[in-house]
mmCIF file of C-alpha atoms in Angstrom:
data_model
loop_
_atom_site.group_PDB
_atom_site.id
_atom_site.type_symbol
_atom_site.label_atom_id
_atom_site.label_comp_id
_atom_site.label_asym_id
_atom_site.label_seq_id
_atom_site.Cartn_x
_atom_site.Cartn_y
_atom_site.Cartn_z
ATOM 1 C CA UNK A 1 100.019 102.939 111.238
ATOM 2 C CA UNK A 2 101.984 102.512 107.887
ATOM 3 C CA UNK A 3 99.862 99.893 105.890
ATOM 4 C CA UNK A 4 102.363 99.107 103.287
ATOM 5 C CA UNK A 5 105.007 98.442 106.384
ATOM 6 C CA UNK A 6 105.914 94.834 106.247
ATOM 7 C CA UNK A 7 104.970 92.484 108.769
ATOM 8 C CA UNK A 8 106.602 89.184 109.400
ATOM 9 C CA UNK A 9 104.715 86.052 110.667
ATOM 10 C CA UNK A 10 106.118 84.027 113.833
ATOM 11 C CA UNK A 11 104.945 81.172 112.824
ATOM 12 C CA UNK A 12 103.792 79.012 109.664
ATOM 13 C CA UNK A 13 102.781 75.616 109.228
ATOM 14 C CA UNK A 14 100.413 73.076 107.956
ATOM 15 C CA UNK A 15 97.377 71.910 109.961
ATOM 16 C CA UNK A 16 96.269 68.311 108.514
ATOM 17 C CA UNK A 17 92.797 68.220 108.721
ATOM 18 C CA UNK A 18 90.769 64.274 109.569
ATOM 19 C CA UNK A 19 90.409 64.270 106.212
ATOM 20 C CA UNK A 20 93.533 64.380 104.700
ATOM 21 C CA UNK A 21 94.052 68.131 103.718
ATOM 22 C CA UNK A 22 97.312 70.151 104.814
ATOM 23 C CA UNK A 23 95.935 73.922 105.457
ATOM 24 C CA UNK A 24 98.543 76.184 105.518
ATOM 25 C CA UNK A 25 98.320 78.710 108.289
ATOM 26 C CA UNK A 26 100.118 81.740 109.683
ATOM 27 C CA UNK A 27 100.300 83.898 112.487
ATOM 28 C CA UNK A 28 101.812 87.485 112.994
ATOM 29 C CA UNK A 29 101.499 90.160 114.586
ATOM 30 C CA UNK A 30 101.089 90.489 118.611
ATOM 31 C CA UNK A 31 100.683 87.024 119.861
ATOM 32 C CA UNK A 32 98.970 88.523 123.383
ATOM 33 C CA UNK A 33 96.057 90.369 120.694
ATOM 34 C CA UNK A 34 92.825 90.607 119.814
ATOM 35 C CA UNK A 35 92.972 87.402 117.927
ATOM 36 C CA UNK A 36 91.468 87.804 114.159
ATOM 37 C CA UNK A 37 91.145 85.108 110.967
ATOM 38 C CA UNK A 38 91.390 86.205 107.846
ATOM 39 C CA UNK A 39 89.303 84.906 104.984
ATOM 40 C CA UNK A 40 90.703 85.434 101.724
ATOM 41 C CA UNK A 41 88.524 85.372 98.438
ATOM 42 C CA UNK A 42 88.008 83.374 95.667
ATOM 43 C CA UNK A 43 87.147 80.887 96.462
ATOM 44 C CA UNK A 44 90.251 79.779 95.004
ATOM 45 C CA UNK A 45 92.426 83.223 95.645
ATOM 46 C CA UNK A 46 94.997 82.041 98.164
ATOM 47 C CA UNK A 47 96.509 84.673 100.913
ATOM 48 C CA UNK A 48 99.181 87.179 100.353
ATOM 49 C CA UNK A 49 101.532 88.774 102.832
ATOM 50 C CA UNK A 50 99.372 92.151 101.661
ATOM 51 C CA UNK A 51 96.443 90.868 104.181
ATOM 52 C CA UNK A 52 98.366 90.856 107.261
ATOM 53 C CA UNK A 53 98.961 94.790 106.729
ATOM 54 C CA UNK A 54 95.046 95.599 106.996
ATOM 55 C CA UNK A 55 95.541 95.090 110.689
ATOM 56 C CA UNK A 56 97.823 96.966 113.980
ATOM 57 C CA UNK A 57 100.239 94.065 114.385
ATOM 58 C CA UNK A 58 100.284 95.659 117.980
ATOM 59 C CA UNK A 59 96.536 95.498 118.225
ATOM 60 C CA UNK A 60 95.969 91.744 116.588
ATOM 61 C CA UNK A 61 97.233 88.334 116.719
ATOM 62 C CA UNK A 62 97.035 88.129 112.767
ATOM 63 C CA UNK A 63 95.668 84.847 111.876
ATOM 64 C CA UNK A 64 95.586 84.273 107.847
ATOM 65 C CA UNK A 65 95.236 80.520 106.442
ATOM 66 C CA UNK A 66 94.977 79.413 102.510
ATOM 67 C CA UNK A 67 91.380 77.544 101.781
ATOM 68 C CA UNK A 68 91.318 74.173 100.578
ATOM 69 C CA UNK A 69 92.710 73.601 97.058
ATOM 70 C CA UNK A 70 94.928 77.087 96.397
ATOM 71 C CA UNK A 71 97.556 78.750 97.919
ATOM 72 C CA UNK A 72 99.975 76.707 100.043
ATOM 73 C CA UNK A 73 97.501 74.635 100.998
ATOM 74 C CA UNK A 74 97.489 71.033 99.840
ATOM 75 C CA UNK A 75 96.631 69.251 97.569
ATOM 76 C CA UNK A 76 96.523 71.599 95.000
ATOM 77 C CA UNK A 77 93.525 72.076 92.504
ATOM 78 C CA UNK A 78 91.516 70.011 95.313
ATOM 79 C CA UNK A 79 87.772 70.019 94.237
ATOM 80 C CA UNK A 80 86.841 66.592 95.941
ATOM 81 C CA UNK A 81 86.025 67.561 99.749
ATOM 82 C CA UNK A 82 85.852 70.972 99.205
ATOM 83 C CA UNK A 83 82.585 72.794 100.133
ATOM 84 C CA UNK A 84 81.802 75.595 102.054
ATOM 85 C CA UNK A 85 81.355 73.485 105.390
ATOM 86 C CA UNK A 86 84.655 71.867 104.526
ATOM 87 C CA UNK A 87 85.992 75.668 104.996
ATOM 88 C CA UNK A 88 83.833 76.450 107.837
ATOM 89 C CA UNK A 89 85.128 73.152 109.509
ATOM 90 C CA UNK A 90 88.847 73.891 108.627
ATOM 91 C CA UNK A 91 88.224 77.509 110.136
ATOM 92 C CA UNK A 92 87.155 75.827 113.402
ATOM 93 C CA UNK A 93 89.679 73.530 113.701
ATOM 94 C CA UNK A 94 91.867 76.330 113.431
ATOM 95 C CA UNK A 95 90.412 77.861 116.190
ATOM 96 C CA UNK A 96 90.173 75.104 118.694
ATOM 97 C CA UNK A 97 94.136 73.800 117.752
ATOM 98 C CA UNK A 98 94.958 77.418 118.411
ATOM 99 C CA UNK A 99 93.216 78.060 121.861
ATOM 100 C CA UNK A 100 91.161 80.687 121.128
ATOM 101 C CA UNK A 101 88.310 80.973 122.734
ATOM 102 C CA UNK A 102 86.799 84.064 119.962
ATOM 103 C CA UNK A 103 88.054 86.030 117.137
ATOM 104 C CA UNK A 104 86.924 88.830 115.100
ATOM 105 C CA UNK A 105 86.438 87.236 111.627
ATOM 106 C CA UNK A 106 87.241 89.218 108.740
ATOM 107 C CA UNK A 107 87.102 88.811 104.925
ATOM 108 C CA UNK A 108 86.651 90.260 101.274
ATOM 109 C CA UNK A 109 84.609 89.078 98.224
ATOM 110 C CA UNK A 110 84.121 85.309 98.632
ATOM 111 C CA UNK A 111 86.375 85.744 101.819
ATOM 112 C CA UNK A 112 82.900 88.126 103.164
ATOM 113 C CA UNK A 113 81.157 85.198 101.991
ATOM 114 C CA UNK A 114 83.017 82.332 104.322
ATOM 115 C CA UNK A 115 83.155 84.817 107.502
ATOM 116 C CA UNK A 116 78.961 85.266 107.406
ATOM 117 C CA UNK A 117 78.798 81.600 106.962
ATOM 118 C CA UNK A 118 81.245 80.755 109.841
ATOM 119 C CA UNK A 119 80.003 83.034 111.867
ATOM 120 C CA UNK A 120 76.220 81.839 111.808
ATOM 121 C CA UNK A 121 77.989 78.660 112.601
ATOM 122 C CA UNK A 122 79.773 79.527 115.496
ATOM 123 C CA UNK A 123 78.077 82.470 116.637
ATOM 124 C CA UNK A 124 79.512 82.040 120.445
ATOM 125 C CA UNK A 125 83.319 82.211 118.986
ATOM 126 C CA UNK A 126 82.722 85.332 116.897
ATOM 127 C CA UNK A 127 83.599 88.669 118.548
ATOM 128 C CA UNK A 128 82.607 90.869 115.607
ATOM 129 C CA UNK A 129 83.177 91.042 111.677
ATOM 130 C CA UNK A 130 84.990 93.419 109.596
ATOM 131 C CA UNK A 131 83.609 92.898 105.608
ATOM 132 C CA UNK A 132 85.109 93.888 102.289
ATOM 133 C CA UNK A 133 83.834 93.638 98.978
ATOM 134 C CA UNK A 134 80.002 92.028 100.211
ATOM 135 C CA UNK A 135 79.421 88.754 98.166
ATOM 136 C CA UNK A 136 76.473 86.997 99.914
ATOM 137 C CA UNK A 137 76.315 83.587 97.087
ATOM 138 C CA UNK A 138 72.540 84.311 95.654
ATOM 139 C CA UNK A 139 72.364 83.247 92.412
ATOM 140 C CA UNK A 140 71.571 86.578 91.517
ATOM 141 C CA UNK A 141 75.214 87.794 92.899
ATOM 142 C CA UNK A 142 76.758 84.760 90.320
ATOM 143 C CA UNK A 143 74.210 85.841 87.747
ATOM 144 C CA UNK A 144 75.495 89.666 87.762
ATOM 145 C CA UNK A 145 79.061 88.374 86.848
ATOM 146 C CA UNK A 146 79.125 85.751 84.909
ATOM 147 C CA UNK A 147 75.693 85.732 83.099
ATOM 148 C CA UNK A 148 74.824 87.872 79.769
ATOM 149 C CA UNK A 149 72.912 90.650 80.953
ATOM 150 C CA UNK A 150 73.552 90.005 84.402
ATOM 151 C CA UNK A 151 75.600 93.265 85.550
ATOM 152 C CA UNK A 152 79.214 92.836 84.918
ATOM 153 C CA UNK A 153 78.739 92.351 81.440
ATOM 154 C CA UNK A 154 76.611 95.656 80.534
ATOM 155 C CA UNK A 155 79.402 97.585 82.482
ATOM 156 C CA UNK A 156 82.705 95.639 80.901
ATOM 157 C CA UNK A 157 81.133 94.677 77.123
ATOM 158 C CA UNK A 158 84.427 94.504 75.806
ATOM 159 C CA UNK A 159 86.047 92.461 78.435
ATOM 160 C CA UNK A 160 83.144 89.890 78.807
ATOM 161 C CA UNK A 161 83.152 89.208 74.607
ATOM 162 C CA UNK A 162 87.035 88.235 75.846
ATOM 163 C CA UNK A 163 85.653 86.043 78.722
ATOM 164 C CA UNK A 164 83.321 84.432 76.547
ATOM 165 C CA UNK A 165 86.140 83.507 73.692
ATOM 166 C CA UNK A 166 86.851 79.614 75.002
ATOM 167 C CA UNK A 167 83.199 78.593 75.125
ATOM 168 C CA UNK A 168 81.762 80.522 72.115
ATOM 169 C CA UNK A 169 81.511 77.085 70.277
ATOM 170 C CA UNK A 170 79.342 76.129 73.422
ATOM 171 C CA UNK A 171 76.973 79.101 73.262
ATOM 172 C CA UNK A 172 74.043 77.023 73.084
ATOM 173 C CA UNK A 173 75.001 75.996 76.578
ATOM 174 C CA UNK A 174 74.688 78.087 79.617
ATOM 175 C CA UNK A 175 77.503 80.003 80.504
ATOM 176 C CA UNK A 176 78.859 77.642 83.835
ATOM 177 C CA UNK A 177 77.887 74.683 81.926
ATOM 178 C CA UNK A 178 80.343 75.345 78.792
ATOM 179 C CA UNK A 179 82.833 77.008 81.158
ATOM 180 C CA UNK A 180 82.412 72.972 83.336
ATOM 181 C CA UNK A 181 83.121 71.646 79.933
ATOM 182 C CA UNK A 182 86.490 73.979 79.038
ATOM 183 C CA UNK A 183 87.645 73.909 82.947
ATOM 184 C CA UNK A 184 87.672 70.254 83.040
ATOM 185 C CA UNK A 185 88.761 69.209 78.827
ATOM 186 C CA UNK A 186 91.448 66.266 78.685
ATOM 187 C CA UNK A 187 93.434 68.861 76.717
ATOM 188 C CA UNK A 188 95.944 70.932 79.204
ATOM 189 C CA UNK A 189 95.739 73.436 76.402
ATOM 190 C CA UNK A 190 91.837 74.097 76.532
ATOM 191 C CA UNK A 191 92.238 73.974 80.016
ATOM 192 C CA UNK A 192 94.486 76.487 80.813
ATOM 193 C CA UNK A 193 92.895 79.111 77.684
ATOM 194 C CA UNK A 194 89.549 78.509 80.065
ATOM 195 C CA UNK A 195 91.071 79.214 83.153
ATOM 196 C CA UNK A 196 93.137 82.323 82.398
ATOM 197 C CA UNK A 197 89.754 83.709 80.332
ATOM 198 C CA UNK A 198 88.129 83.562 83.313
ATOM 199 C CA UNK A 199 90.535 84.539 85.891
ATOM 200 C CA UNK A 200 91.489 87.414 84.060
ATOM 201 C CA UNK A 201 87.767 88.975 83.748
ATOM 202 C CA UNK A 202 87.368 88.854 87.062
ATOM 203 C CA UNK A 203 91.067 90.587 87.571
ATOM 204 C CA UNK A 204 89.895 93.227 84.859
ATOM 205 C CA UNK A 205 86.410 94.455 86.405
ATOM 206 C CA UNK A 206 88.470 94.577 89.689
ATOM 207 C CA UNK A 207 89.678 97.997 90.069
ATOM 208 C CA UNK A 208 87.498 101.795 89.392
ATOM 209 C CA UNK A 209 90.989 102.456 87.215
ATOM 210 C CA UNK A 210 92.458 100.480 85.110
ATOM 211 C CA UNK A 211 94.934 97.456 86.169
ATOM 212 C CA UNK A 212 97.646 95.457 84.674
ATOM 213 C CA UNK A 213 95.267 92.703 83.780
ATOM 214 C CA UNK A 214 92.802 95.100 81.803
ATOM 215 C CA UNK A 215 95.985 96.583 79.879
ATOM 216 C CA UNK A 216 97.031 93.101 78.823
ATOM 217 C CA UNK A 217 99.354 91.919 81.979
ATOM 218 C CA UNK A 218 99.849 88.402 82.688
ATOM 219 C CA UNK A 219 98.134 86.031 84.936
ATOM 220 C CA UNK A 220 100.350 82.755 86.482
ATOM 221 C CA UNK A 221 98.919 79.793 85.047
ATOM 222 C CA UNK A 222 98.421 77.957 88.630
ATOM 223 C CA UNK A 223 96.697 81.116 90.281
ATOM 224 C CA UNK A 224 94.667 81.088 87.343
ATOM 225 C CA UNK A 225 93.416 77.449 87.184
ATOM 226 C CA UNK A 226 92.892 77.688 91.039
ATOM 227 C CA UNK A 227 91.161 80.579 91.085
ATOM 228 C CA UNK A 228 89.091 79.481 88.004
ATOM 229 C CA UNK A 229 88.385 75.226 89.029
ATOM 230 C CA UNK A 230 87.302 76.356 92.721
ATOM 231 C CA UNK A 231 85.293 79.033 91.862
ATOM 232 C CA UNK A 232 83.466 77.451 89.310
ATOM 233 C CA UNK A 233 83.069 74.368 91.305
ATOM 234 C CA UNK A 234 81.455 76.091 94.127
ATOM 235 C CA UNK A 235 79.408 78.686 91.822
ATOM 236 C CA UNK A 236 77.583 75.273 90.092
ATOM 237 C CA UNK A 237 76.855 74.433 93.574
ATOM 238 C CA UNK A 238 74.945 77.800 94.579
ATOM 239 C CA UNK A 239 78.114 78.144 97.230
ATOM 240 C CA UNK A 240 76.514 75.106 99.432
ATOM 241 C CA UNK A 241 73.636 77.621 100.595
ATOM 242 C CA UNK A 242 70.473 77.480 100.521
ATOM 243 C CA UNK A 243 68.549 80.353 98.713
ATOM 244 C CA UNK A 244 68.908 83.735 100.868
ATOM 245 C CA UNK A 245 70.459 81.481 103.366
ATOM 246 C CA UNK A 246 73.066 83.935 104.684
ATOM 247 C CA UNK A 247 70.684 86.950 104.648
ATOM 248 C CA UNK A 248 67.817 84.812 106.184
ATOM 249 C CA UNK A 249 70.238 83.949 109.450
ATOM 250 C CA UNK A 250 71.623 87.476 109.941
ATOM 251 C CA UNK A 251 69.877 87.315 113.135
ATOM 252 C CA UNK A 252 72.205 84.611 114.778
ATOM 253 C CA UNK A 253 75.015 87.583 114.545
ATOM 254 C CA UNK A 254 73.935 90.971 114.067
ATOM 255 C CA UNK A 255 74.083 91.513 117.532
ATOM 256 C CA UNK A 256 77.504 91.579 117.023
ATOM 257 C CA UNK A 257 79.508 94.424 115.915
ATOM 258 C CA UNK A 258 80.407 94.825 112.102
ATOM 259 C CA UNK A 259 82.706 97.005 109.956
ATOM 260 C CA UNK A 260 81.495 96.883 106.180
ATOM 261 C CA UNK A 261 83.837 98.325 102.945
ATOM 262 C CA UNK A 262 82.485 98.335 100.284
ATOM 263 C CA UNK A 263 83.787 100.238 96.856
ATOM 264 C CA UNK A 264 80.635 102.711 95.567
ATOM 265 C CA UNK A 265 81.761 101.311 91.852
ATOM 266 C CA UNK A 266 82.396 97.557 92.819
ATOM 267 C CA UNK A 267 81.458 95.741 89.975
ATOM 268 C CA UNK A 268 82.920 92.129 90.542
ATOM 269 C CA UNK A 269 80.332 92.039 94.127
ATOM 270 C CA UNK A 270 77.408 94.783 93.594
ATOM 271 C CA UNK A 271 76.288 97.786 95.760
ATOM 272 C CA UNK A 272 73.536 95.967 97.087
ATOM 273 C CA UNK A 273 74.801 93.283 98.494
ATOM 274 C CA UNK A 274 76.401 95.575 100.953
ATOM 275 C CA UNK A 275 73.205 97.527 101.664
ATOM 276 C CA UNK A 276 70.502 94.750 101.857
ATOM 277 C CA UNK A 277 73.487 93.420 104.445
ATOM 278 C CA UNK A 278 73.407 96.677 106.615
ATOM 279 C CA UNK A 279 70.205 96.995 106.355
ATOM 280 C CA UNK A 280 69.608 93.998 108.390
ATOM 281 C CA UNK A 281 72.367 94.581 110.753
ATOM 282 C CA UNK A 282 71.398 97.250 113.151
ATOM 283 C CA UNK A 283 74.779 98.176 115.054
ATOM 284 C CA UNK A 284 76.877 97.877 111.292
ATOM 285 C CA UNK A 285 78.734 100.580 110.093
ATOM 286 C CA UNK A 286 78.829 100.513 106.140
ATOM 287 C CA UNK A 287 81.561 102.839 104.864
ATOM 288 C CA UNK A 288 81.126 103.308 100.726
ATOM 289 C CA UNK A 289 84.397 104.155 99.149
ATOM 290 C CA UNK A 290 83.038 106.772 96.947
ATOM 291 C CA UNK A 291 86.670 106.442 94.564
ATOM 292 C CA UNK A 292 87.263 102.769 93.951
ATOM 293 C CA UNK A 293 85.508 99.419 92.492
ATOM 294 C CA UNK A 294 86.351 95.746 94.234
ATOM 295 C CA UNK A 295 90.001 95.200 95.047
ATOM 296 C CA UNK A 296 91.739 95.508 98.060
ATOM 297 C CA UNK A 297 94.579 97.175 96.554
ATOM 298 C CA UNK A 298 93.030 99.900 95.995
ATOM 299 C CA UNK A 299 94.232 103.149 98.071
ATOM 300 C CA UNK A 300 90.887 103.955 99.240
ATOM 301 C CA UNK A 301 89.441 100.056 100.509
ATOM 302 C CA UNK A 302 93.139 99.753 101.720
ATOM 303 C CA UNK A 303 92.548 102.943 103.932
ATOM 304 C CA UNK A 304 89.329 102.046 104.587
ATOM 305 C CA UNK A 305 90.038 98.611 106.003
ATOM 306 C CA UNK A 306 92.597 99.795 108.490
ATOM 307 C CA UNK A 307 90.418 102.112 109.959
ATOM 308 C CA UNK A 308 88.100 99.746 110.073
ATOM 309 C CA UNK A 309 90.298 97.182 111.965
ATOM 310 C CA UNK A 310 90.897 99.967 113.945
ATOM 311 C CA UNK A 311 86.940 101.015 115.076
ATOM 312 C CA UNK A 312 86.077 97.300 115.997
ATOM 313 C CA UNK A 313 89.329 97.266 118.115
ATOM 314 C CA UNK A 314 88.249 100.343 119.804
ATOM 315 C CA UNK A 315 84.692 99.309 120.240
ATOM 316 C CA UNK A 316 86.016 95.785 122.117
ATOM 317 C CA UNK A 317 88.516 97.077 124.201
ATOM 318 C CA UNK A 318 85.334 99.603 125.299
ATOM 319 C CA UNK A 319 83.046 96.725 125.711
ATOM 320 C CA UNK A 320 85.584 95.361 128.006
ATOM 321 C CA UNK A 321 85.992 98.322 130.086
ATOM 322 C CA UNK A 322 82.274 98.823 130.443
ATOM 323 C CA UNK A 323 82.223 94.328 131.458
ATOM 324 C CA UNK A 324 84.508 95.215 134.334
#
């Protein structure tokens, strides 16, 4: 399969939630599939046409929707009603207005996140996972990137001193507390300097080599202040979980099968997080991408991905053979 081969959706539309919210939501691929959902990161990232090519549009009916707040998805900047069981609940809606009975749930970074939390939800309507980029929302995973000392900022000293810039009058304030202060200023101006600061560390650290961002590239102001508003919002709010809470209920899926990708030098989402969630999961397969850090883009998680698509769509269509 050529992953950079462009796929077209068959359908797009917005899905009003009972609350109010228009999701926007896509399908490609092969209609007649194994159906998968595709949970994009963030929170606050939005979808891009690039996730439909992780998957065989002959193998999978391609199912890709933009999270509350960001993307296409409306209204815009939406922080009100927006929690991590706002997502789960948008995901299931999705499911039951599309007929489908289970998926295979998929996701990177944050998007890992949503697709552990859904899936402890609704084990019964999960058929397996396929996991990029393992973020599991401890405060020790927010601590490693945003916090002094934490990780990141040992790795990228030069990048974080940038990241710290709009809130270095604040520094007697913890880090998420000035950043609450910047994110949310009456000023556009302060705004927007908050939002691109921290949008674009994140965007930095992304990649093993370096990106557009880390070479000074530009960052759209509206990706930015999404990406920034949402993920602060749910960051301050320990991602809705309790402590451990998707590590502590592994057990209501890892019967299931799972494909994990992780980059060996990922240093937006740790090493660890990936291992302590193998090491829990009996029948996962963790494949380390010994030349690349967090991103997607990246040649090797790109190949990595496919073939991972790929392995769980082998090992259902087997499970079906041995059912009949």
């Amino acid at each position: 399969m050529n992953t950079m081969a462009v796929i077209d959706t068959f359908a797009t539309q917005w899905l009003e939630t009972p609350d109010g919210q228009q999701i926007y939501l896509e399908q490609s691929g092969n209609p007649d599939g194994i159906p998968v959902i595709y949970c994009h990161g963030g929170p606050g990232g939005g979808s891009s046409p690039f996730h439909r090519q992780l998957f065989d549009p002959k193998l999978y009916h391609i199912i890709i929707f933009d999270q509350r707040g960001c993307g296409l998805s409306t209204p815009a900047l939406q922080l009100e009603s927006n929690s991590t069981a706002h997502l789960i609940a948008d995901m299931e809606q999705i499911r039951q207005y599309l007929q489908i009975q289970s998926w295979v749930v998929a996701g990177g970074s944050w998007g890992s996140t949503l697709a552990l939390a859904y899936g402890q939800a609704y084990p019964e309507h999960c058929l397996g996972f396929i996991l990029r980029g393992i973020f599991l929302g401890r405060q020790q995973d927010i601590d490693w990137l945003y916090r002094a000392g934490g990780g990141a900022s040992q790795v990228f000293p030069d990048y974080y001193q940038d990241f710290l810039q709009p809130v270095a009058q604040l520094s007697h304030l913890d880090i998420l507390e000035a950043y609450q202060l910047q994110l949310h200023h009456r000023d556009d101006s302060v705004r927007l300097e908050a939002a691109l600061a921290w949008s674009i560390w994140e965007s930095r650290i992304a990649t093993l080599l370096p990106n557009e961002f880390s070479c000074g590239g530009d960052m759209d102001a509206q990706s930015a202040l999404a990406l920034a508003l949402i993920e602060h919002h749910y960051f301050q709010h320990h991602c809705f979980f309790e402590p451990d809470q998707l590590l502590n209920n592994i057990d209501k899926i890892n019967h299931l099968p799972c494909q994990i990708v992780h980059g060996r030098y990922d240093i937006v989402c740790k090493a660890e997080n990936a291992f302590s969630l193998a090491s829990l999961w009996p029948g996962a397969e963790l494949k380390w991408v010994v030349d690349a850090g967090h991103s997607a883009s990246e040649v090797g998680i790109r190949s990595a991905l496919v073939q991972a698509s790929l392995a769980i769509a082998v090992q259902l269509q087997a499970g079906e053979q041995k059912a009949k």
